[in-house]
Amino acid sequence: MGSNVLLLHVMKNVLPDRIRTAEEIGHLTVITEPGHVQQYGPDVDVHTVPSVQNLEVMRAKVLEILRERRIDRIFAPFELGQSAAGYLRSYFGLPGTGLDVANNFSNKYVMKQRFAAGGLPVTGFRLVAGLHQVPEAAAHLGWPLVIKPMIGGGSINVSVIHGPEHFEEFCRTPAAERVRALPVPLLAERFVEMSAEYHFDAIVENGQVLFSVGSRYTSPVLTRDGFLGSCILPPDDPTRQRMTEMHAQAVSSLGLDSGVTHMEFFETSDGLIAGEIACRPAGGLFPESIRMHTGADLWRACLELALGLSPKLELKDEEGVLAHCHLPISPGRIVEQTTEEELAALPSVVRVDMLRRKGDVVPAHLNSASASAVVYVRADRPEEAEAAIRRVVEEYRIDIVPEEV
Amino acid sequence: MGSNVLLLHVMKNVLPDRIRTAEEIGHLTVITEPGHVQQYGPDVDVHTVPSVQNLEVMRAKVLEILRERRIDRIFAPFELGQSAAGYLRSYFGLPGTGLDVANNFSNKYVMKQRFAAGGLPVTGFRLVAGLHQVPEAAAHLGWPLVIKPMIGGGSINVSVIHGPEHFEEFCRTPAAERVRALPVPLLAERFVEMSAEYHFDAIVENGQVLFSVGSRYTSPVLTRDGFLGSCILPPDDPTRQRMTEMHAQAVSSLGLDSGVTHMEFFETSDGLIAGEIACRPAGGLFPESIRMHTGADLWRACLELALGLSPKLELKDEEGVLAHCHLPISPGRIVEQTTEEELAALPSVVRVDMLRRKGDVVPAHLNSASASAVVYVRADRPEEAEAAIRRVVEEYRIDIVPEEV
C-alpha cells in the first residue's frame, strides 16, 4: 500500500510525470500556488495558497488537510518549498528533513556559516539586512561584491557591485528598488574571478553518500548565449575527487540525513571553493545526462528518500565521459531550426532530444533550464567531449520570430 | 561591552528585574504583545506584535529591527515565545537554540515522540488534528483520555474525557467550542492515575548537565486549593536519582545544547514516567527556593546561556531539605490575612515572603503561580518538611472581598 503523500509544489516548477504517478504514492495531496504549471490527475486533492513560503498559511492549510486525511510524508523537491516543508515536518512531527536542515539548504547565509564552520573554503560573506548596509559589508569584505537575496532561486535579484561609485549608481536603478522591496535580508559576498564552474550531484542516505558524480559546466560564454550544459568528469579526475571530499564535508556540516544534492563549485586562483548546495535534483535535463552515463535516477531517488525508502539504484560503470548541452530557446514561433538528423550526424553525438520543433510557438515565461533541444556527446576525455559540444553550438541554428498575440 | 539582545516577551509573563537590567545586556530590544505586563526602561526599544507566536510577523519585525541595529543574541525565557525565537535564530543565522530544538521543547507531540524514541517511559499518546478524531485515538489508546493543545501553556484547554458518553457530552460544551477554535492540533494522551508528582530543574551547557535538583510537589489536593509548592528531595533520594537519569536522557533525546530545564515526572503504578519538559526556569518562586537551598540561580543561568556565556554558579551543599509553598490569592481587596510574624513563628519556617498584604487590591488576571505569600520550611527529611507545610496551610487565613470597579 502506498503512502499518503503531501506534495509541496512551487508555481513554475514541473515534476517529471513518472515521479508524479509513481506507485509508491498511494494518495496524493498537493499544495501549490495559483497559476501552477503542473497539471494533476482527477484523484489528486489540489489546494492552492498565495505562497508556499508563508509558514503560517501553510501550517493552517496542513491542519485543515489533517482533519480530513492522515499524511505520512511530505515530498518537496523544489527549492522554494523546502523550508516550509521542513517546518511542517517539524511542527506536525512527520519524518524526514526538518526545518533546521531544510533552512541550511535554502538559506544562503546560514549555508555559508555552516560551510565556513566546517572548514570548507568559501568566498567572504556577510548578512546585509538592507541595501544601506552594503558599504559596511564592503568595508569588511572589500569590493567588488555580489549581493543576492538570502533566500531565493536562480539569479533573480542578484547584482555585482564593483565599488562605491557603482553602488551609488546602483541605488538609483529599478533593480535597487526591487531589492529594497524584498521581504528577506541580503547576502553580500566577495566577488571572485573564477576560471571554471562545476556541479556535483549525489544521493545521500542516513548521512552516507550512496552515489555521486562531478561535472564541469560549459563555459560561462556559452551559458550566457543559452547553451547550458556540462561534461561529467572521469572518476579519477582530481577536481571530481576534490569535490567528492568537499561535498561529503558539506553534507555533514549541514546535517543532511537523506536526500538528493546538487552542489556548485568554482575554480579560482585560490583553488576550488564551495558554492551553493541544494537538496534536490539538478534542473533541466542534467539528471537525464547523469542517468544515461551512470544509471542513477536522481528523481526516483529523491522521491524514494522523501518517502523513507532506500533508493533502488541500478548503477553501471561510467564509459569515458558524457557531455550534454541545452540548446537555446526564446519566446515566439520557430521558423527555422537545425534538424534532429543534422544534430545526430555531428561528431561524438550519441543522442538528441528535440524539445521544440519548427512551427512550435514558445510561450513567454521560461525558466533557466528551458531549451529547444538537448544534445548528448560521448568521448574518452572531457576536452574531446567539450570540443564536440562547441561544434554542436557552432552548427546549431534556430530562428524564432515574435508571435502576434 | 554587553551584547545587543533581543528579548521575546509574552504578554502575561514578567522577567525578574535583576535579569532585565543585567549588565551582560548592552542594548535591549524587546518584541512583546499589546497589554504586556512587563514595564521597560527608557533605553529599551519596545516593539509590539499581535502575537509573538506568528512566525511570519516576527520575521518581518526582526528584519525591520536588523535594518537599524545588529542583534547578537535572542533571549526568550518564556515558553510561548520560544518556538518563534528558535525560528528567528535559525532564519537569521544567530547562535543559540534553533527551531527544531525549540520545537522539541514546546510541541508536546514532538516532545513525546522523541521521549519515546529515546526509551523514556511516557503515557500512550496520539496526534489528533480535530476533536472528531478523538474516538479514533481512544480506539488506539483506550479511555480515559486527556486532550490538550499540542502547543500551549499550563492547563488552558486541557480536558479529561472519561469515555464515549462523556465525549458526546463534552462535544456540546463551551469548552469543546474553544477547543474546536484552536489554531493548533490536539494531543490525546492516555490518562493515568498518579500517586505523586515531581519536578526536576537543571542547568545544561554544551549538552552536559551542570546542575540539577529534584523536588516533590505538594499534594494535588493542596495544589487545587491554591497551595502550590514542593519539597526539594535529598541528593540520595531514589526518585531524585531516577529523575537525574531520565532527565539526562530527555535532554539528549531533544537535542538541547544549552539552557535551563524544568521537567515534570509522575509516579504511577507502572513506575516513574516522564511528563513534559520546558526550556526555561520553573514558574513562580520555585527558582527562589532552589537558589536558597543550592545557591544555583536558574534565572541568571538562563540569561547567561542565552548570551553564550558559561553560567557563574556559586553552589553550596544542600542542608537537609527545603520545602516552599505559594499561599493562595484571588482578585479583590484583602481584608484579613495571617501576618508575616504569625507565619514565621510556625514550626520549621525559615523564611516568609509577603507578596500581598491586608488592604491590597488584587487585579483580575492572575497566572497559576500568583500568590499572596510564599513560605519556606527546612527539615531533615521530606516528610517532616511536608508536614510543616501542611501546618502552614492549616494556619493560613486570608479573606478577600470583591472590589467595586
PDB file of C-alpha atoms in Angstrom, chain B residues 163-322:
ATOM      1  CA  GLY B 163     -15.367   7.540  27.911  1.00  0.00           C
ATOM      2  CA  PRO B 164     -17.531   7.659  24.787  1.00  0.00           C
ATOM      3  CA  GLU B 165     -20.640   9.040  26.536  1.00  0.00           C
ATOM      4  CA  HIS B 166     -18.609  11.679  28.315  1.00  0.00           C
ATOM      5  CA  PHE B 167     -17.034  12.570  24.967  1.00  0.00           C
ATOM      6  CA  GLU B 168     -20.503  13.082  23.436  1.00  0.00           C
ATOM      7  CA  GLU B 169     -21.429  15.353  26.350  1.00  0.00           C
ATOM      8  CA  PHE B 170     -18.127  17.193  26.166  1.00  0.00           C
ATOM      9  CA  CYS B 171     -18.668  17.937  22.465  1.00  0.00           C
ATOM     10  CA  ARG B 172     -21.734  20.014  23.371  1.00  0.00           C
ATOM     11  CA  THR B 173     -19.938  22.187  25.958  1.00  0.00           C
ATOM     12  CA  PRO B 174     -18.414  25.656  25.550  1.00  0.00           C
ATOM     13  CA  ALA B 175     -15.051  24.040  26.374  1.00  0.00           C
ATOM     14  CA  ALA B 176     -15.401  21.932  23.218  1.00  0.00           C
ATOM     15  CA  GLU B 177     -16.194  25.068  21.210  1.00  0.00           C
ATOM     16  CA  ARG B 178     -12.969  26.633  22.454  1.00  0.00           C
ATOM     17  CA  VAL B 179     -11.036  23.505  21.517  1.00  0.00           C
ATOM     18  CA  ARG B 180     -12.568  23.480  18.009  1.00  0.00           C
ATOM     19  CA  ALA B 181     -11.485  27.082  17.542  1.00  0.00           C
ATOM     20  CA  LEU B 182      -7.842  26.373  18.398  1.00  0.00           C
ATOM     21  CA  PRO B 183      -5.403  27.032  15.550  1.00  0.00           C
ATOM     22  CA  VAL B 184      -3.253  24.073  16.630  1.00  0.00           C
ATOM     23  CA  PRO B 185      -3.744  20.291  16.601  1.00  0.00           C
ATOM     24  CA  LEU B 186      -4.536  18.396  19.788  1.00  0.00           C
ATOM     25  CA  LEU B 187      -2.551  15.808  21.640  1.00  0.00           C
ATOM     26  CA  ALA B 188      -4.513  12.891  23.095  1.00  0.00           C
ATOM     27  CA  GLU B 189      -2.845  11.069  25.974  1.00  0.00           C
ATOM     28  CA  ARG B 190      -3.918   8.048  27.971  1.00  0.00           C
ATOM     29  CA  PHE B 191      -4.978   9.307  31.401  1.00  0.00           C
ATOM     30  CA  VAL B 192      -3.055   7.550  34.153  1.00  0.00           C
ATOM     31  CA  GLU B 193      -3.605   7.645  37.897  1.00  0.00           C
ATOM     32  CA  MET B 194      -0.608   9.151  39.628  1.00  0.00           C
ATOM     33  CA  SER B 195       0.387   8.771  43.261  1.00  0.00           C
ATOM     34  CA  ALA B 196       2.836  11.690  43.297  1.00  0.00           C
ATOM     35  CA  GLU B 197       4.101  14.479  41.053  1.00  0.00           C
ATOM     36  CA  TYR B 198       7.670  15.697  40.816  1.00  0.00           C
ATOM     37  CA  HIS B 199       9.658  18.397  39.091  1.00  0.00           C
ATOM     38  CA  PHE B 200      13.285  18.409  38.118  1.00  0.00           C
ATOM     39  CA  ASP B 201      15.223  21.607  37.434  1.00  0.00           C
ATOM     40  CA  ALA B 202      18.587  21.732  35.739  1.00  0.00           C
ATOM     41  CA  ILE B 203      21.225  23.834  34.012  1.00  0.00           C
ATOM     42  CA  VAL B 204      22.613  22.345  30.802  1.00  0.00           C
ATOM     43  CA  GLU B 205      25.670  23.618  28.947  1.00  0.00           C
ATOM     44  CA  ASN B 206      27.074  22.040  25.771  1.00  0.00           C
ATOM     45  CA  GLY B 207      24.819  19.030  26.291  1.00  0.00           C
ATOM     46  CA  GLN B 208      26.137  18.399  29.830  1.00  0.00           C
ATOM     47  CA  VAL B 209      24.031  18.796  32.973  1.00  0.00           C
ATOM     48  CA  LEU B 210      25.978  21.283  35.147  1.00  0.00           C
ATOM     49  CA  PHE B 211      23.477  21.364  37.977  1.00  0.00           C
ATOM     50  CA  SER B 212      20.224  19.647  38.842  1.00  0.00           C
ATOM     51  CA  VAL B 213      17.775  19.252  41.667  1.00  0.00           C
ATOM     52  CA  GLY B 214      14.663  17.083  42.035  1.00  0.00           C
ATOM     53  CA  SER B 215      11.554  18.020  44.015  1.00  0.00           C
ATOM     54  CA  ARG B 216       8.200  16.537  45.001  1.00  0.00           C
ATOM     55  CA  TYR B 217       5.144  18.749  44.513  1.00  0.00           C
ATOM     56  CA  THR B 218       2.696  19.428  47.299  1.00  0.00           C
ATOM     57  CA  SER B 219      -0.261  17.080  47.019  1.00  0.00           C
ATOM     58  CA  PRO B 220      -2.764  17.640  44.191  1.00  0.00           C
ATOM     59  CA  VAL B 221      -5.406  18.431  46.843  1.00  0.00           C
ATOM     60  CA  LEU B 222      -3.366  21.325  48.245  1.00  0.00           C
ATOM     61  CA  THR B 223      -2.482  22.492  44.742  1.00  0.00           C
ATOM     62  CA  ARG B 224      -6.150  22.553  43.791  1.00  0.00           C
ATOM     63  CA  ASP B 225      -6.840  24.814  46.768  1.00  0.00           C
ATOM     64  CA  GLY B 226      -4.127  27.228  45.636  1.00  0.00           C
ATOM     65  CA  PHE B 227      -1.279  25.999  47.839  1.00  0.00           C
ATOM     66  CA  LEU B 228       1.294  25.288  45.128  1.00  0.00           C
ATOM     67  CA  GLY B 229       4.735  24.253  46.270  1.00  0.00           C
ATOM     68  CA  SER B 230       7.239  21.464  46.520  1.00  0.00           C
ATOM     69  CA  CYS B 231       9.924  19.902  48.632  1.00  0.00           C
ATOM     70  CA  ILE B 232      13.456  19.543  47.306  1.00  0.00           C
ATOM     71  CA  LEU B 233      14.419  15.904  47.802  1.00  0.00           C
ATOM     72  CA  PRO B 234      17.767  14.861  49.297  1.00  0.00           C
ATOM     73  CA  PRO B 235      20.507  14.024  46.768  1.00  0.00           C
ATOM     74  CA  ASP B 236      20.364  10.345  47.745  1.00  0.00           C
ATOM     75  CA  ASP B 237      16.596  10.068  47.280  1.00  0.00           C
ATOM     76  CA  PRO B 238      15.942   7.195  44.830  1.00  0.00           C
ATOM     77  CA  THR B 239      13.287   9.150  42.915  1.00  0.00           C
ATOM     78  CA  ARG B 240      15.616  12.138  42.555  1.00  0.00           C
ATOM     79  CA  GLN B 241      18.313   9.794  41.286  1.00  0.00           C
ATOM     80  CA  ARG B 242      15.934   8.174  38.807  1.00  0.00           C
ATOM     81  CA  MET B 243      14.859  11.640  37.608  1.00  0.00           C
ATOM     82  CA  THR B 244      18.517  12.584  37.149  1.00  0.00           C
ATOM     83  CA  GLU B 245      18.966   9.685  34.723  1.00  0.00           C
ATOM     84  CA  MET B 246      15.693  10.248  32.907  1.00  0.00           C
ATOM     85  CA  HIS B 247      16.294  13.996  32.580  1.00  0.00           C
ATOM     86  CA  ALA B 248      19.736  13.396  31.042  1.00  0.00           C
ATOM     87  CA  GLN B 249      18.084  11.082  28.513  1.00  0.00           C
ATOM     88  CA  ALA B 250      15.374  13.674  27.817  1.00  0.00           C
ATOM     89  CA  VAL B 251      17.914  16.436  27.172  1.00  0.00           C
ATOM     90  CA  SER B 252      19.818  14.160  24.827  1.00  0.00           C
ATOM     91  CA  SER B 253      16.651  12.999  23.027  1.00  0.00           C
ATOM     92  CA  LEU B 254      15.517  16.579  22.434  1.00  0.00           C
ATOM     93  CA  GLY B 255      18.986  17.689  21.332  1.00  0.00           C
ATOM     94  CA  LEU B 256      19.430  20.547  23.792  1.00  0.00           C
ATOM     95  CA  ASP B 257      22.823  22.159  23.704  1.00  0.00           C
ATOM     96  CA  SER B 258      22.488  24.806  26.409  1.00  0.00           C
ATOM     97  CA  GLY B 259      19.650  26.084  28.561  1.00  0.00           C
ATOM     98  CA  VAL B 260      17.768  25.828  31.827  1.00  0.00           C
ATOM     99  CA  THR B 261      15.237  22.998  32.007  1.00  0.00           C
ATOM    100  CA  HIS B 262      12.145  22.325  34.079  1.00  0.00           C
ATOM    101  CA  MET B 263      10.745  18.807  33.736  1.00  0.00           C
ATOM    102  CA  GLU B 264       7.739  17.069  35.261  1.00  0.00           C
ATOM    103  CA  PHE B 265       7.561  13.451  36.395  1.00  0.00           C
ATOM    104  CA  PHE B 266       4.695  11.300  37.655  1.00  0.00           C
ATOM    105  CA  GLU B 267       4.738   8.298  39.952  1.00  0.00           C
ATOM    106  CA  THR B 268       2.271   5.691  38.697  1.00  0.00           C
ATOM    107  CA  SER B 269       1.596   2.022  39.347  1.00  0.00           C
ATOM    108  CA  ASP B 270       3.964   1.354  36.419  1.00  0.00           C
ATOM    109  CA  GLY B 271       6.751   3.415  37.991  1.00  0.00           C
ATOM    110  CA  LEU B 272       8.043   6.884  37.273  1.00  0.00           C
ATOM    111  CA  ILE B 273       7.012   8.308  33.911  1.00  0.00           C
ATOM    112  CA  ALA B 274       8.272  11.380  32.064  1.00  0.00           C
ATOM    113  CA  GLY B 275       5.866  14.303  31.819  1.00  0.00           C
ATOM    114  CA  GLU B 276       6.599  17.490  29.923  1.00  0.00           C
ATOM    115  CA  ILE B 277       9.861  19.393  29.849  1.00  0.00           C
ATOM    116  CA  ALA B 278      10.338  23.114  29.292  1.00  0.00           C
ATOM    117  CA  CYS B 279      13.493  25.012  28.431  1.00  0.00           C
ATOM    118  CA  ARG B 280      13.115  27.807  30.992  1.00  0.00           C
ATOM    119  CA  PRO B 281      13.225  28.278  34.756  1.00  0.00           C
ATOM    120  CA  ALA B 282      10.275  26.942  36.762  1.00  0.00           C
ATOM    121  CA  GLY B 283       7.453  29.421  37.363  1.00  0.00           C
ATOM    122  CA  GLY B 284       6.587  31.454  40.451  1.00  0.00           C
ATOM    123  CA  LEU B 285       9.087  31.378  43.309  1.00  0.00           C
ATOM    124  CA  PHE B 286      10.243  27.821  42.650  1.00  0.00           C
ATOM    125  CA  PRO B 287      13.598  29.179  41.369  1.00  0.00           C
ATOM    126  CA  GLU B 288      13.978  31.205  44.567  1.00  0.00           C
ATOM    127  CA  SER B 289      13.511  28.074  46.666  1.00  0.00           C
ATOM    128  CA  ILE B 290      16.156  26.291  44.573  1.00  0.00           C
ATOM    129  CA  ARG B 291      18.533  29.258  44.906  1.00  0.00           C
ATOM    130  CA  MET B 292      18.073  29.331  48.705  1.00  0.00           C
ATOM    131  CA  HIS B 293      18.818  25.639  49.055  1.00  0.00           C
ATOM    132  CA  THR B 294      21.567  25.082  46.471  1.00  0.00           C
ATOM    133  CA  GLY B 295      22.945  28.503  45.544  1.00  0.00           C
ATOM    134  CA  ALA B 296      22.038  27.914  41.879  1.00  0.00           C
ATOM    135  CA  ASP B 297      20.417  30.943  40.247  1.00  0.00           C
ATOM    136  CA  LEU B 298      18.322  29.449  37.449  1.00  0.00           C
ATOM    137  CA  TRP B 299      17.298  32.844  36.074  1.00  0.00           C
ATOM    138  CA  ARG B 300      20.873  34.112  35.820  1.00  0.00           C
ATOM    139  CA  ALA B 301      21.962  30.839  34.237  1.00  0.00           C
ATOM    140  CA  CYS B 302      19.094  31.105  31.757  1.00  0.00           C
ATOM    141  CA  LEU B 303      20.262  34.570  30.709  1.00  0.00           C
ATOM    142  CA  GLU B 304      23.942  33.638  30.629  1.00  0.00           C
ATOM    143  CA  LEU B 305      23.359  30.569  28.470  1.00  0.00           C
ATOM    144  CA  ALA B 306      21.140  32.565  26.098  1.00  0.00           C
ATOM    145  CA  LEU B 307      24.015  35.044  25.697  1.00  0.00           C
ATOM    146  CA  GLY B 308      26.553  32.279  25.070  1.00  0.00           C
ATOM    147  CA  LEU B 309      28.239  32.739  28.453  1.00  0.00           C
ATOM    148  CA  SER B 310      29.162  29.993  30.920  1.00  0.00           C
ATOM    149  CA  PRO B 311      26.910  30.212  33.982  1.00  0.00           C
ATOM    150  CA  LYS B 312      28.709  31.550  37.031  1.00  0.00           C
ATOM    151  CA  LEU B 313      27.438  29.022  39.573  1.00  0.00           C
ATOM    152  CA  GLU B 314      28.050  29.514  43.274  1.00  0.00           C
ATOM    153  CA  LEU B 315      26.758  26.207  44.536  1.00  0.00           C
ATOM    154  CA  LYS B 316      26.586  25.266  48.191  1.00  0.00           C
ATOM    155  CA  ASP B 317      25.974  21.931  49.889  1.00  0.00           C
ATOM    156  CA  GLU B 318      22.320  21.100  50.383  1.00  0.00           C
ATOM    157  CA  GLU B 319      21.458  21.023  54.127  1.00  0.00           C
ATOM    158  CA  GLY B 320      18.553  18.716  54.892  1.00  0.00           C
ATOM    159  CA  VAL B 321      15.607  19.569  52.679  1.00  0.00           C
ATOM    160  CA  LEU B 322      13.781  22.793  51.847  1.00  0.00           C
TER     161      LEU B 322
END
